[in-house]
mmCIF file of C-alpha atoms in Angstrom:
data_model
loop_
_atom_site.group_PDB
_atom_site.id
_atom_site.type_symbol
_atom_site.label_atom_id
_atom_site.label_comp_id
_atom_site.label_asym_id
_atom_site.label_seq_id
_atom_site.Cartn_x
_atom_site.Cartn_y
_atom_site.Cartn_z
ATOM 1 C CA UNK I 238 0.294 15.796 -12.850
ATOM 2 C CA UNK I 239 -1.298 15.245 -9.702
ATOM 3 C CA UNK I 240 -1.383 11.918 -7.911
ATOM 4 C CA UNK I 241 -5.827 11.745 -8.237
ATOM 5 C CA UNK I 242 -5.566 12.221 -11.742
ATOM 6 C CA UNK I 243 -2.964 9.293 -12.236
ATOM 7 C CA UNK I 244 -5.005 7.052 -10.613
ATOM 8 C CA UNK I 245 -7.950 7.799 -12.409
ATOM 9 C CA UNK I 246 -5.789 6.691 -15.436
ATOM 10 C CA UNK I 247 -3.924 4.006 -14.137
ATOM 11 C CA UNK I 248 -5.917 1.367 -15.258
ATOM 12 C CA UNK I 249 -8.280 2.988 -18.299
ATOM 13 C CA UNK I 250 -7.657 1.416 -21.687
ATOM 14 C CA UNK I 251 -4.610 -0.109 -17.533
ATOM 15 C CA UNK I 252 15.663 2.637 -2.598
ATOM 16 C CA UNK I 253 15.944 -0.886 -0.585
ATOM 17 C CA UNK I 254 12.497 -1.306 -1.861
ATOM 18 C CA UNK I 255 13.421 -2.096 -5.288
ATOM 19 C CA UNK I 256 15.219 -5.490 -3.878
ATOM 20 C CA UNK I 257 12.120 -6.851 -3.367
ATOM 21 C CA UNK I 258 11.446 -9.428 -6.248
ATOM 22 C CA UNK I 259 8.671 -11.820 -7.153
ATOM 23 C CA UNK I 260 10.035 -15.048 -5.379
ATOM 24 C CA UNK I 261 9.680 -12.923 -2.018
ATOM 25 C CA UNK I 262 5.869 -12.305 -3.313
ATOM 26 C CA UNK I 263 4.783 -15.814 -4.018
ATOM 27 C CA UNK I 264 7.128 -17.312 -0.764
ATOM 28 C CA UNK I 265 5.040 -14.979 1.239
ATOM 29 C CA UNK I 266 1.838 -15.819 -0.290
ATOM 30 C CA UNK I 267 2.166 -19.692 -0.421
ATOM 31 C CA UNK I 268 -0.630 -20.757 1.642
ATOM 32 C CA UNK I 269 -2.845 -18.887 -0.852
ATOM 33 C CA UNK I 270 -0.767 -20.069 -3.944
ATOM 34 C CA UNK I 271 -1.655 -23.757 -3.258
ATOM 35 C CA UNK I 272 -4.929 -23.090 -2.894
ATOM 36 C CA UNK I 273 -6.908 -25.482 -5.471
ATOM 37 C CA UNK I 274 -10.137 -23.364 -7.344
ATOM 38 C CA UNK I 275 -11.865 -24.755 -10.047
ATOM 39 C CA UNK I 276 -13.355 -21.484 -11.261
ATOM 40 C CA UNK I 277 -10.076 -19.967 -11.928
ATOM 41 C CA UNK I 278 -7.967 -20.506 -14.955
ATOM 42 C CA UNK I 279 -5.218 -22.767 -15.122
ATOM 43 C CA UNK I 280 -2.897 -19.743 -15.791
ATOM 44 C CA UNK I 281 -3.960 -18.207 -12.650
ATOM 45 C CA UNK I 282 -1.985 -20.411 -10.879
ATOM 46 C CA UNK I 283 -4.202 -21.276 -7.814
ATOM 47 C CA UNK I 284 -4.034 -16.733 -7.042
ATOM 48 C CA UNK I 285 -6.989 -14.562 -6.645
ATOM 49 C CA UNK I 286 -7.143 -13.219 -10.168
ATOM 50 C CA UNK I 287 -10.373 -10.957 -11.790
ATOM 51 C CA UNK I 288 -13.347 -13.037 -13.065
ATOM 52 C CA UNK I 289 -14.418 -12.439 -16.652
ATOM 53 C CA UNK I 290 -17.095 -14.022 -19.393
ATOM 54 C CA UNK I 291 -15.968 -14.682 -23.119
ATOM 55 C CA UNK I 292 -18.715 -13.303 -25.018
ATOM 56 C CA UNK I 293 -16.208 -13.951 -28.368
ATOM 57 C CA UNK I 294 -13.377 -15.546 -29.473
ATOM 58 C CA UNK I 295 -11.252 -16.035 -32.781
ATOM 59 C CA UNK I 296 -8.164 -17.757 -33.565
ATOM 60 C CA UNK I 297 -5.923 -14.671 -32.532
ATOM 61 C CA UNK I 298 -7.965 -12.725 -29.227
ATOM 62 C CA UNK I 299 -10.636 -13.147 -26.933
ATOM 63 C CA UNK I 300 -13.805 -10.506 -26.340
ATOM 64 C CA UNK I 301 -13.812 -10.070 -22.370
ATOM 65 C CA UNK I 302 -16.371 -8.865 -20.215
ATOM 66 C CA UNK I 303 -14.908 -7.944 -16.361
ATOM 67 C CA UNK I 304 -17.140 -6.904 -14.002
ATOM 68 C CA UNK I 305 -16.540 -4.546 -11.197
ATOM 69 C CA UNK I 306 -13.000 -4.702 -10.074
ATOM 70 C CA UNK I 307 -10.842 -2.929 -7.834
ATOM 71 C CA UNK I 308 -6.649 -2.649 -7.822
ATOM 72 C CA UNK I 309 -3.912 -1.008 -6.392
ATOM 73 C CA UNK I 310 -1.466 1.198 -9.079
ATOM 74 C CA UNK I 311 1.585 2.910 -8.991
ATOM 75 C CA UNK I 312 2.117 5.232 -11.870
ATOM 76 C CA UNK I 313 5.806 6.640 -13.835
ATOM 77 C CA UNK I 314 6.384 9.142 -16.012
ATOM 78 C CA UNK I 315 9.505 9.583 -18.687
ATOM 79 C CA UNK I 316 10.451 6.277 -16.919
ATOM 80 C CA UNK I 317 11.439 2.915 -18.945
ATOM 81 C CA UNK I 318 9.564 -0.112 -19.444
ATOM 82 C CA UNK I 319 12.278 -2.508 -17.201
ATOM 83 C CA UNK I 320 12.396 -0.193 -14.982
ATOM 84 C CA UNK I 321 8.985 1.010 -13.928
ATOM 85 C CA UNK I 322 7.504 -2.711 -13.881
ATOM 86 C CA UNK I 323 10.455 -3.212 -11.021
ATOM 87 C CA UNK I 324 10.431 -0.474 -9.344
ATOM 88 C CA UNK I 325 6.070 -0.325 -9.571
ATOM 89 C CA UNK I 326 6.370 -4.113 -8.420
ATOM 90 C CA UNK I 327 8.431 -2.992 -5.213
ATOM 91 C CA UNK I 328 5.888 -0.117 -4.240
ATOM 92 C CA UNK I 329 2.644 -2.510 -4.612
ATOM 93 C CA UNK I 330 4.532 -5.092 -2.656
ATOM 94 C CA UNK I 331 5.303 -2.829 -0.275
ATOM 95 C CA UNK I 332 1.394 -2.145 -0.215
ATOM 96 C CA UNK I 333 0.523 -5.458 0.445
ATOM 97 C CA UNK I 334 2.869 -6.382 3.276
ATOM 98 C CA UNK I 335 1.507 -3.985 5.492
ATOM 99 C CA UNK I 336 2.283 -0.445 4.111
ATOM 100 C CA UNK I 337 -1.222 0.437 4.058
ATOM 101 C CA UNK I 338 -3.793 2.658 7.199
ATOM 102 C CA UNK I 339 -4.835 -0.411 8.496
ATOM 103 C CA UNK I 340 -1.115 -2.343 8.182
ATOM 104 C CA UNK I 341 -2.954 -5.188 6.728
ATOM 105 C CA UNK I 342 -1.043 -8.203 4.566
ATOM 106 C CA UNK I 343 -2.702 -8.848 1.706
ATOM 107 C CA UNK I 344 -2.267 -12.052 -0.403
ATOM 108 C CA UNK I 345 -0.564 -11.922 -3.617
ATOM 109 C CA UNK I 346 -2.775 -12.031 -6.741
ATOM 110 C CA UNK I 347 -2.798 -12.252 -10.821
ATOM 111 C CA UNK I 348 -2.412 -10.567 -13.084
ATOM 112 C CA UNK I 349 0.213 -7.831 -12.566
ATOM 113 C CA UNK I 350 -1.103 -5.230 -14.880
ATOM 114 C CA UNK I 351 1.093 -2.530 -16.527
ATOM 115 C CA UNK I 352 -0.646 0.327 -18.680
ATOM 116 C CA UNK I 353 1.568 1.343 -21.625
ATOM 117 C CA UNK I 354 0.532 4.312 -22.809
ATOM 118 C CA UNK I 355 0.709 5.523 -26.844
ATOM 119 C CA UNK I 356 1.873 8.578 -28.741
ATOM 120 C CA UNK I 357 0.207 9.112 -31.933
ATOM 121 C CA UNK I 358 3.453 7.461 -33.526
ATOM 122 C CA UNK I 359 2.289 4.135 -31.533
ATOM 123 C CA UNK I 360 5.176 4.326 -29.781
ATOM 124 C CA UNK I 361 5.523 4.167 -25.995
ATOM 125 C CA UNK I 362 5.404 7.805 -23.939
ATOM 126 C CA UNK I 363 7.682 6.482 -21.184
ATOM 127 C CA UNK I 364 4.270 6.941 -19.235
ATOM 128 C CA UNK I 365 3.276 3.272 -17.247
ATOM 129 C CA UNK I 366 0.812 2.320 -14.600
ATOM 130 C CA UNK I 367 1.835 -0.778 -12.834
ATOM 131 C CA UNK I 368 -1.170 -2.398 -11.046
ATOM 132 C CA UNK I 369 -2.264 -5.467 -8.589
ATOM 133 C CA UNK I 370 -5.702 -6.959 -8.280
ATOM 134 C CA UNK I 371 -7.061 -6.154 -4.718
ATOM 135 C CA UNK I 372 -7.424 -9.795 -3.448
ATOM 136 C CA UNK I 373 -11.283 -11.185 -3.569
ATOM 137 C CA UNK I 374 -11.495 -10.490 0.638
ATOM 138 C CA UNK I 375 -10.787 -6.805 0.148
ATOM 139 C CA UNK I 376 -12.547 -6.223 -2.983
ATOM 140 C CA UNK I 377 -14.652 -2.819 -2.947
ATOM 141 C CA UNK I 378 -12.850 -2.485 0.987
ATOM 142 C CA UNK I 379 -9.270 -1.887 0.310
ATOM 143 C CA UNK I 380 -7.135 -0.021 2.725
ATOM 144 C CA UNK I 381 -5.684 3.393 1.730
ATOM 145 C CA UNK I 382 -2.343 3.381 1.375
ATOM 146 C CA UNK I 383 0.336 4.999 3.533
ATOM 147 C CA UNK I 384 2.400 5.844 0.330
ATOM 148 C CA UNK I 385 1.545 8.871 -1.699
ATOM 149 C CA UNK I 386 2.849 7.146 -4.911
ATOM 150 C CA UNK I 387 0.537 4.288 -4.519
ATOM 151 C CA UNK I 388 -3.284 4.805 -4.760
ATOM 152 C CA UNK I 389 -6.815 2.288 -5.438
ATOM 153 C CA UNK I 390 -8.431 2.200 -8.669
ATOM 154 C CA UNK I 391 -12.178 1.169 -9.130
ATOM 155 C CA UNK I 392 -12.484 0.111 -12.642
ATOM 156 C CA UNK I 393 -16.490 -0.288 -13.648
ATOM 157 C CA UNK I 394 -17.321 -3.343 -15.906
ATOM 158 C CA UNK I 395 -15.757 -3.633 -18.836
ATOM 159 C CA UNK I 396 -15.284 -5.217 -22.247
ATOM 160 C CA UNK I 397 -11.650 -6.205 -23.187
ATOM 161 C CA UNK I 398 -10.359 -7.618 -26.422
ATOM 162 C CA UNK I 399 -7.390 -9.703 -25.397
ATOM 163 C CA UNK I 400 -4.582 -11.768 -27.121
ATOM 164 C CA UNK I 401 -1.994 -13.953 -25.606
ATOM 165 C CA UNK I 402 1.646 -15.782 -26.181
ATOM 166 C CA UNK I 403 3.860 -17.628 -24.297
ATOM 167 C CA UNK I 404 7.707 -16.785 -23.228
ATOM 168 C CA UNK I 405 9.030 -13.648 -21.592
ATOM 169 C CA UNK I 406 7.654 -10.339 -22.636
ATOM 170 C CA UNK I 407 9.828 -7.696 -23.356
ATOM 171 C CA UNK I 408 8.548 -4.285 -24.947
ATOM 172 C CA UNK I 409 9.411 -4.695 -28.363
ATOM 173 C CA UNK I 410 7.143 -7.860 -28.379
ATOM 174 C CA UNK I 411 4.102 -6.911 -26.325
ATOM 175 C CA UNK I 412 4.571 -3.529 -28.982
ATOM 176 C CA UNK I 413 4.316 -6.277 -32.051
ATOM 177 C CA UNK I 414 1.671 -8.259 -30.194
ATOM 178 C CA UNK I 415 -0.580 -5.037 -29.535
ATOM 179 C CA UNK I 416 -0.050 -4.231 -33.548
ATOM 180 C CA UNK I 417 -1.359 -7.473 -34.460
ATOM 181 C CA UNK I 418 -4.325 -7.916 -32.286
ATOM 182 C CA UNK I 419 -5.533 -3.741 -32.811
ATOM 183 C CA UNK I 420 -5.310 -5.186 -37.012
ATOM 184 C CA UNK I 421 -7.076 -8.015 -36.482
ATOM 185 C CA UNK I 422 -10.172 -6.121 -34.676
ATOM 186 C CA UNK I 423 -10.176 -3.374 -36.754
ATOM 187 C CA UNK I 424 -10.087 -5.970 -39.685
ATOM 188 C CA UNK I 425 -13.613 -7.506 -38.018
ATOM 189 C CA UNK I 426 -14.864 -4.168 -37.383
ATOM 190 C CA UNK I 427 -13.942 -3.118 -33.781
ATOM 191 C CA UNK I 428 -13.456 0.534 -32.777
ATOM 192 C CA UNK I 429 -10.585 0.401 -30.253
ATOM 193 C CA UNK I 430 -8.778 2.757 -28.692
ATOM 194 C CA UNK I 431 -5.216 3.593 -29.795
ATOM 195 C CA UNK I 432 -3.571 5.649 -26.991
ATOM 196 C CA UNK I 433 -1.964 2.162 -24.656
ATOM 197 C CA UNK I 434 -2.530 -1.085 -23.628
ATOM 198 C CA UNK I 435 -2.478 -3.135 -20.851
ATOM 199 C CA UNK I 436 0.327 -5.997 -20.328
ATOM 200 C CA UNK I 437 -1.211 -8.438 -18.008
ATOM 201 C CA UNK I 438 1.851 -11.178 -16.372
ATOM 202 C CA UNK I 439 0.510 -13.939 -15.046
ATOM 203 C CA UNK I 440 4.515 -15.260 -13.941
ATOM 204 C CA UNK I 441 7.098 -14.650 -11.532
ATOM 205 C CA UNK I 442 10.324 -14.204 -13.878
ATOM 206 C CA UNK I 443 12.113 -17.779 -12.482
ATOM 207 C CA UNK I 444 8.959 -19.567 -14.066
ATOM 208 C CA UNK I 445 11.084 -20.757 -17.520
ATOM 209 C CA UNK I 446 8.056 -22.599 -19.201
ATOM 210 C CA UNK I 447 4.754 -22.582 -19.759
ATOM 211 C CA UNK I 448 4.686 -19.025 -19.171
ATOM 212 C CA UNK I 449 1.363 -17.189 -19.865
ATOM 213 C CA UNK I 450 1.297 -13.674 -21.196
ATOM 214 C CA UNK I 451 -1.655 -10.736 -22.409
ATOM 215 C CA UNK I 452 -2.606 -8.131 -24.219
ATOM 216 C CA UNK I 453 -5.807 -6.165 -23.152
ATOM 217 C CA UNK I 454 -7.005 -3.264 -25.678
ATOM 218 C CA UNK I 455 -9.940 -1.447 -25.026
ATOM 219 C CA UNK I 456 -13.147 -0.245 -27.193
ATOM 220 C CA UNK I 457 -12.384 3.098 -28.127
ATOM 221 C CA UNK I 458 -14.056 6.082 -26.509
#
């Protein structure tokens, strides 16, 4: 599959290299991460994260609506979920530290997004989309990547139903938390689409508590 067609589905609903881990990130980024805003949620962590309205909310998900956003992705295929979120993590990182046309360093940002995509067994492909927000500066401006693995996504304005839980995520549980929230819209009357979901980690893995972790499904198409 060729690299224009991944991105175009990176984000729809979502070597030494691989060293790199998320304490390097956020170390790099700390001016930014101390940075105190208001209009971000708590979760965010003080990082340039994608604005969004609730327009509905239950006991179990909220009903999102993004506006215009633009990220950076990295896409696997027959890969592993452990595997593609470090590896993906190392390429975007890469991105952002200068391996871009214009060898500018962007700040780190929230979430990291990772698409897992669905047979019709709802069970995972071993296809996955790993994906950073394009920090608020560079929104709509990003600069092309050097890497032919890495590419930008413009995602359009959007309505997400999203659920969240605490701890570490590990597949088997972002699989049970996807099951629950797709039966508890379908149970209110939602159409949504069955073919992935989007993990959304708002943590670097040495955070032990207080950890904040979602779900994103979309409307179907």
């Amino acid at each position: 599959m060729k690299l224009a067609v991944l991105c175009v589905a990176a984000l729809a609903v979502v070597s030494s290299a691989d060293a790199i881990s998320w304490r390097d990130a956020v170390r790099y980024t700390r001016p930014w991460h101390l940075q105190d805003d208001d209009s971000k949620p708590a979760f965010c962590h003080g990082l340039d994260c994608p604005k969004y309205k609730v327009v509905n909310s239950t006991d179990l998900y909220e009903v999102r609506e993004y506006s215009d956003t633009e990220w950076v992705a990295t896409t696997f295929e027959d890969s592993h979920f452990a595997v593609a979120i470090t590896r993906g993590f190392a390429r975007l990182f890469e991105y952002i530290s200068g391996a871009n046309e214009d060898s500018k360093k962007l700040k780190m940002t929230s979430p990291v997004a990772t698409k897992i995509s669905l047979g019709t067994d709802m069970q995972p492909t071993g296809n996955y989309s790993v994906a950073f927000y394009v920090p608020v500066d560079f929104q709509g401006k990003a600069p092309k990547p050097t890497s032919n693995d890495v590419c930008v996504v413009s995602v359009g304005k959007k309505t997400v139903y999203v659920s969240s839980f605490g701890g570490f995520a590990t597949e088997g549980k972002l699989l049970e938390e996807a099951a629950t929230l797709g039966k508890a819209l379908v149970a209110d009357g939602y159409d949504v689409s069955t073919d992935g979901f989007l993990f959304a980690s708002y943590d670097p893995p040495y955070r032990l508590t207080g950890r904040h972790n979602e779900v994103w499904v979309g409307p179907k198409k």
